[in-house]
mmCIF file of C-alpha atoms in Angstrom:
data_model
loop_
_atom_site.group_PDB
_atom_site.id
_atom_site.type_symbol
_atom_site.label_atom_id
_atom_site.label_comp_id
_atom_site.label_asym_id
_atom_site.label_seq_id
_atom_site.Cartn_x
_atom_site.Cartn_y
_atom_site.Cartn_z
ATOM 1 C CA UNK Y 606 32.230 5.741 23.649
ATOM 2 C CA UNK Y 607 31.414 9.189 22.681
ATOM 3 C CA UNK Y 608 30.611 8.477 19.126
ATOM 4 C CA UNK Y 609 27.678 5.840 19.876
ATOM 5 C CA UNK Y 610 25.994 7.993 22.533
ATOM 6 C CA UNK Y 611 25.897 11.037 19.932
ATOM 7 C CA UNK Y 612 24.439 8.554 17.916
ATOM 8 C CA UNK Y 613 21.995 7.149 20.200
ATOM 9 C CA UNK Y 614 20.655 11.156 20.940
ATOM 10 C CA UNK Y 615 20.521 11.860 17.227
ATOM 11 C CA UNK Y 616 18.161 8.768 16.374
ATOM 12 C CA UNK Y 617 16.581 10.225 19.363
ATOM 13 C CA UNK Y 618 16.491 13.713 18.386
ATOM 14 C CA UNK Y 619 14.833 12.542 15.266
ATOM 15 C CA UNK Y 620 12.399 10.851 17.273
ATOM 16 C CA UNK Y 621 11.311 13.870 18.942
ATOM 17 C CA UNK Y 622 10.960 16.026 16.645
ATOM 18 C CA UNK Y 623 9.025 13.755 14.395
ATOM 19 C CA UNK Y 624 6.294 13.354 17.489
ATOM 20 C CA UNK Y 625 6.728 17.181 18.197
ATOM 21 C CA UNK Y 626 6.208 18.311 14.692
ATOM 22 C CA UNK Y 627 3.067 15.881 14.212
ATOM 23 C CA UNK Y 628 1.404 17.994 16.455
ATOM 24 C CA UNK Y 629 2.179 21.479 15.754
ATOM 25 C CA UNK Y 630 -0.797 21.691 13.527
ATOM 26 C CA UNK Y 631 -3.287 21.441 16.529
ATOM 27 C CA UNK Y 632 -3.477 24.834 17.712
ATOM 28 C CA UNK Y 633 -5.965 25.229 20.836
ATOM 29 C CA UNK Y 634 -4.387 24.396 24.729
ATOM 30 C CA UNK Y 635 -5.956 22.961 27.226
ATOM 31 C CA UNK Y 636 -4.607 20.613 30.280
ATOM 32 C CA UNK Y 637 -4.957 17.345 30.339
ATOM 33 C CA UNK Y 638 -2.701 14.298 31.314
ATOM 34 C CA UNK Y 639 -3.824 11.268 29.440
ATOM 35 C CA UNK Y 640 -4.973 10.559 26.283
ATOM 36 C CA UNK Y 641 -5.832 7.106 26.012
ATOM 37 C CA UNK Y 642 -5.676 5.233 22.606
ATOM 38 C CA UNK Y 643 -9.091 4.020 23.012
ATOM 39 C CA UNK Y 644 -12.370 3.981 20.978
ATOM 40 C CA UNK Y 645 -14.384 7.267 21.926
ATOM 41 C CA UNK Y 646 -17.657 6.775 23.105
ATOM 42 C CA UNK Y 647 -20.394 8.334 20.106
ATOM 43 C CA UNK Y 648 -19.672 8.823 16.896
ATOM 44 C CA UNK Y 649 -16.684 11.064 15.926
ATOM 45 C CA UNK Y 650 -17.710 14.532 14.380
ATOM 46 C CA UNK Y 651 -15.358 13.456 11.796
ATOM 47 C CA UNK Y 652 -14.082 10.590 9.531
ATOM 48 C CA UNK Y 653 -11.991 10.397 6.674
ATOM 49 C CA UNK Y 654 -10.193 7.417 5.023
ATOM 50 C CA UNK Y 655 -7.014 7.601 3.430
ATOM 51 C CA UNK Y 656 -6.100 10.693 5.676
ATOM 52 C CA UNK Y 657 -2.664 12.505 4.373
ATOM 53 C CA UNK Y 658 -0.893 15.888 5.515
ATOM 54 C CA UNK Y 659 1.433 16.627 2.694
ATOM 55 C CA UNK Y 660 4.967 17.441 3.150
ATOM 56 C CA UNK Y 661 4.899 20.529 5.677
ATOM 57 C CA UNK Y 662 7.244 22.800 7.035
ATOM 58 C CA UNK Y 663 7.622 22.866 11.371
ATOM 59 C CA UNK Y 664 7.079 26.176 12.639
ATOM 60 C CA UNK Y 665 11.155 26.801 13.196
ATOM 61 C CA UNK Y 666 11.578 25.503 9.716
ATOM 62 C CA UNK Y 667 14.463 23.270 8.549
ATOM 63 C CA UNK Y 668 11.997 20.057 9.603
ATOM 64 C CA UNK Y 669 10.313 18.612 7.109
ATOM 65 C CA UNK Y 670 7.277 16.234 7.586
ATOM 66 C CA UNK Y 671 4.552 14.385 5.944
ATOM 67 C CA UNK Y 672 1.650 12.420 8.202
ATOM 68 C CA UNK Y 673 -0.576 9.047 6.026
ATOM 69 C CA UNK Y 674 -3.569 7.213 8.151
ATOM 70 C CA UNK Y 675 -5.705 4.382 6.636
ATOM 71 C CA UNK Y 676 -8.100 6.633 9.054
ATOM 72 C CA UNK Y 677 -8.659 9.220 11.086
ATOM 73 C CA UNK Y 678 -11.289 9.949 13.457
ATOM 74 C CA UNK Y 679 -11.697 13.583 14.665
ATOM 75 C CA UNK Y 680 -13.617 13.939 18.454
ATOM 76 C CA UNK Y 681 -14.292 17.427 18.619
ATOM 77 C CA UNK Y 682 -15.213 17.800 22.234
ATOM 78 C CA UNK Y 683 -12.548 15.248 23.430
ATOM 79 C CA UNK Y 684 -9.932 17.211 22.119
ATOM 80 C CA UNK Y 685 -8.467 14.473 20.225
ATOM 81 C CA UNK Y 686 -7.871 12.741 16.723
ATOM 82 C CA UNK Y 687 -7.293 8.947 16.496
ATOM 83 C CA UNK Y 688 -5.381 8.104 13.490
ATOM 84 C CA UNK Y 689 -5.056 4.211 12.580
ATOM 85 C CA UNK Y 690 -2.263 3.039 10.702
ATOM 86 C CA UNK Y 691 -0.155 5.748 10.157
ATOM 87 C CA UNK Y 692 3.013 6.171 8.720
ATOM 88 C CA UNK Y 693 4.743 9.946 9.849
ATOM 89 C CA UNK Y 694 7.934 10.982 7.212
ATOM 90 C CA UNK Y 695 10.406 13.404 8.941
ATOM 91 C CA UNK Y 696 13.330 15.280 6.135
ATOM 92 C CA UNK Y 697 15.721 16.812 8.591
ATOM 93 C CA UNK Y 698 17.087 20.115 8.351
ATOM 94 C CA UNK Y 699 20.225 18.303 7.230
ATOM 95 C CA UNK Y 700 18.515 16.028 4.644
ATOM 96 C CA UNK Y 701 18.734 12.963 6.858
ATOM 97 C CA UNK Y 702 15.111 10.881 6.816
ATOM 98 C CA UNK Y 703 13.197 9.225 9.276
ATOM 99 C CA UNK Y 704 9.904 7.389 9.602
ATOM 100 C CA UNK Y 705 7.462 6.780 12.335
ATOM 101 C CA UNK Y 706 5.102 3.799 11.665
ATOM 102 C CA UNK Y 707 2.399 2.945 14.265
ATOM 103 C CA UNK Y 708 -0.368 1.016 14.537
ATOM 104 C CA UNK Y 709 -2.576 3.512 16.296
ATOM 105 C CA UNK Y 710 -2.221 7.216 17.440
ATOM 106 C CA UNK Y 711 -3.999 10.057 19.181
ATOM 107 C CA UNK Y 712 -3.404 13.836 18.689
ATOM 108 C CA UNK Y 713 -4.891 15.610 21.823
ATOM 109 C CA UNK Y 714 -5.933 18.454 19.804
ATOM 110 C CA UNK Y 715 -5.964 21.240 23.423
ATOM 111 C CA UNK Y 716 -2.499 19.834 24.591
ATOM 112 C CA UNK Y 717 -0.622 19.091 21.428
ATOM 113 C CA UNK Y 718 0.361 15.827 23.146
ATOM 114 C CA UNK Y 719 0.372 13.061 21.149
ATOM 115 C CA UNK Y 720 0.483 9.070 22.260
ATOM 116 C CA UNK Y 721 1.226 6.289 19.276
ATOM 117 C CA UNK Y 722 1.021 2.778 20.108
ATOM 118 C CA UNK Y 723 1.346 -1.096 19.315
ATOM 119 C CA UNK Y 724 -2.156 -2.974 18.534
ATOM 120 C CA UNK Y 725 -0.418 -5.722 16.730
ATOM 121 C CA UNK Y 726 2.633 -4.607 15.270
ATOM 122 C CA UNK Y 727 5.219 -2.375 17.715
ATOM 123 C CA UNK Y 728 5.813 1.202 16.681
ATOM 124 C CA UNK Y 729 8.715 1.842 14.621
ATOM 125 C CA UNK Y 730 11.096 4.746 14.313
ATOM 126 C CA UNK Y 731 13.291 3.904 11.202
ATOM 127 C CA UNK Y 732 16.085 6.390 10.159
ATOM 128 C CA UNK Y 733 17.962 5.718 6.903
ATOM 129 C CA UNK Y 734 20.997 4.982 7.518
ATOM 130 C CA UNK Y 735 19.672 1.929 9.286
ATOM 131 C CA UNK Y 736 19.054 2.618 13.226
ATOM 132 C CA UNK Y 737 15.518 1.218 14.378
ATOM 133 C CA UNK Y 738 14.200 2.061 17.309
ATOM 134 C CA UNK Y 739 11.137 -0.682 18.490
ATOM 135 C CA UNK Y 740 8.815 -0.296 21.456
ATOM 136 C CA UNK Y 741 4.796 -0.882 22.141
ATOM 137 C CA UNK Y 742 4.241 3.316 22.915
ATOM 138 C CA UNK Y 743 5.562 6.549 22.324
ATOM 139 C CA UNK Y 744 4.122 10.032 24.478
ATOM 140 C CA UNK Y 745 5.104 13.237 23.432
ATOM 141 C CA UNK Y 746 4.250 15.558 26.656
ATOM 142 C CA UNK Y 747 4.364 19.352 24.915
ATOM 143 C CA UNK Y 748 4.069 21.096 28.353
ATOM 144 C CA UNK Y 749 7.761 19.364 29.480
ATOM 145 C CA UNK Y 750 8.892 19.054 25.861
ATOM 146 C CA UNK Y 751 9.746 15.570 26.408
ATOM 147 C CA UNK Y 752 9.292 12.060 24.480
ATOM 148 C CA UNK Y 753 8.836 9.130 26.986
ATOM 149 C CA UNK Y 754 7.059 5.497 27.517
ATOM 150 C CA UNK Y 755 7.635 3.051 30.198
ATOM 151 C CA UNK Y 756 7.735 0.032 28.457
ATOM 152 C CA UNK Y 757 10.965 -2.063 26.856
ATOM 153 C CA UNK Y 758 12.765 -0.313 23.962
ATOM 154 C CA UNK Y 759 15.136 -1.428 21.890
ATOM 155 C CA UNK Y 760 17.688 0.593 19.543
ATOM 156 C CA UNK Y 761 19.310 -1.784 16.643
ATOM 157 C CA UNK Y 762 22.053 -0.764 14.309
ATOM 158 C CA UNK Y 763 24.697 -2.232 11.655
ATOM 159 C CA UNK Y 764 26.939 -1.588 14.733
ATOM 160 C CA UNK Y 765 25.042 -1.506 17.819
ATOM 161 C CA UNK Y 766 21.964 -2.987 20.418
ATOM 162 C CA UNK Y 767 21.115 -0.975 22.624
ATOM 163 C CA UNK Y 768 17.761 -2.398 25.067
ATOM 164 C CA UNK Y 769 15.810 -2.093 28.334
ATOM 165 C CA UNK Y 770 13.270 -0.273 29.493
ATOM 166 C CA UNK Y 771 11.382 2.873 30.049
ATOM 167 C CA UNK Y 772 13.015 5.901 27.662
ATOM 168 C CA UNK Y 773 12.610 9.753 28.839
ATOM 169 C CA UNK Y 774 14.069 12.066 26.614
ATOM 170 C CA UNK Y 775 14.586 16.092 26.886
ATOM 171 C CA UNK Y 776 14.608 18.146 23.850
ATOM 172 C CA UNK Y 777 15.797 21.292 25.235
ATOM 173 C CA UNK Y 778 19.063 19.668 27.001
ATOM 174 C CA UNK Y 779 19.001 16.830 24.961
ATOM 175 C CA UNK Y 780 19.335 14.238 27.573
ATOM 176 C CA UNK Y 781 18.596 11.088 27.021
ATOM 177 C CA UNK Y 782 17.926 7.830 29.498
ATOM 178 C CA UNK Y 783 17.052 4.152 29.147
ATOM 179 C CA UNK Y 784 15.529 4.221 32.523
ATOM 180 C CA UNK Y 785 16.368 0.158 33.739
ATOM 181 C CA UNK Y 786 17.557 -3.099 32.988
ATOM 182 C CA UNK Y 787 19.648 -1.195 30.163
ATOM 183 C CA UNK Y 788 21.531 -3.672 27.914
ATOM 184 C CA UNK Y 789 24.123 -2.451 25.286
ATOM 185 C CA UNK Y 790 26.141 -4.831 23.206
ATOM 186 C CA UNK Y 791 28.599 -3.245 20.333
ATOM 187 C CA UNK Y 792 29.251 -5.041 16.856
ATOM 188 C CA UNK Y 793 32.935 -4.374 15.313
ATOM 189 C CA UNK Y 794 31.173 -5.238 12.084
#
């Protein structure tokens, strides 16, 4: 089934580089592991409503991408930005179009890691020519280059279901891995 697995690490593909290019406008490194999607404690040095990064070119070009927020809250010292609501549009170098659209999100601004996640509706990664992929939280981890989360997934096509849980995802091989209790079933629709 070599034609749904190059789909399945195209919708991925997509899926990294829309985390990975959300970040590359945070500039500044500095280690850190987590980044919690949790209230900071004070008041952020920064708020804006209605935040919106228009359409931007990635750093190796070809990637398009535009980031909208209801909110953002910018924590200076904590490295971070917590965006609520937001809705990430990706153009790919080929023209192809997907869209990220999370409830919640932080940008560790030292790492350019990024976390989105589910408060009451589960992050979404919609491509247009249909695939979906549905889960609670996304990580990008810049210093490994890779997209992961731990909790169920699940891929949905005109032609395919794909489900389990955990993902872990390499950009630089391209590997990709439902991690357990993988499910597929195939539609001859």
């Amino acid at each position: 089934m070599p034609g749904i697995e190059n789909v399945i690490k195209k919708i991925l593909i997509g899926i990294i580089l829309l985390l990975l290019t959300a970040g590359v406008f945070f500039l500044s490194r500095k280690k850190e592991t987590t980044i919690p999607v949790i209230p900071s404690k004070g008041e952020a040095d920064i708020v804006m409503e209605d935040f919106s990064i228009p359409e931007t070119e990635s750093k190796g070009g070809g990637l398009k991408w535009e980031l909208k927020a209801k909110k953002a809250e910018v924590y200076k010292p904590e490295n971070k930005t917590i965006l609520y609501d937001l809705e990430a549009r990706f153009t790919m170098e080929d023209g192809k179009k997907m869209t990220l659209i999370a409830d919640a999100g932080v940008f560790n601004t030292a790492t350019k890691d990024m976390i989105v996640q589910k408060k009451e509706k589960d992050v979404k990664v919609i491509s247009e020519n249909g695939y979906v992929l549905t889960t609670t939280t996304l990580r990008w981890v810049e210093a490994e280059r890779r997209i992961m989360t731990d909790e169920p997934v699940l891929l949905t096509g005109s032609k395919l279901r794909v489900e389990g849980k955990g993902l872990l995802f390499n950009v630089d091989n391209q590997i990709a891995e439902v991690l357990r209790d993988v499910k597929t079933t195939l539609y001859s629709r």
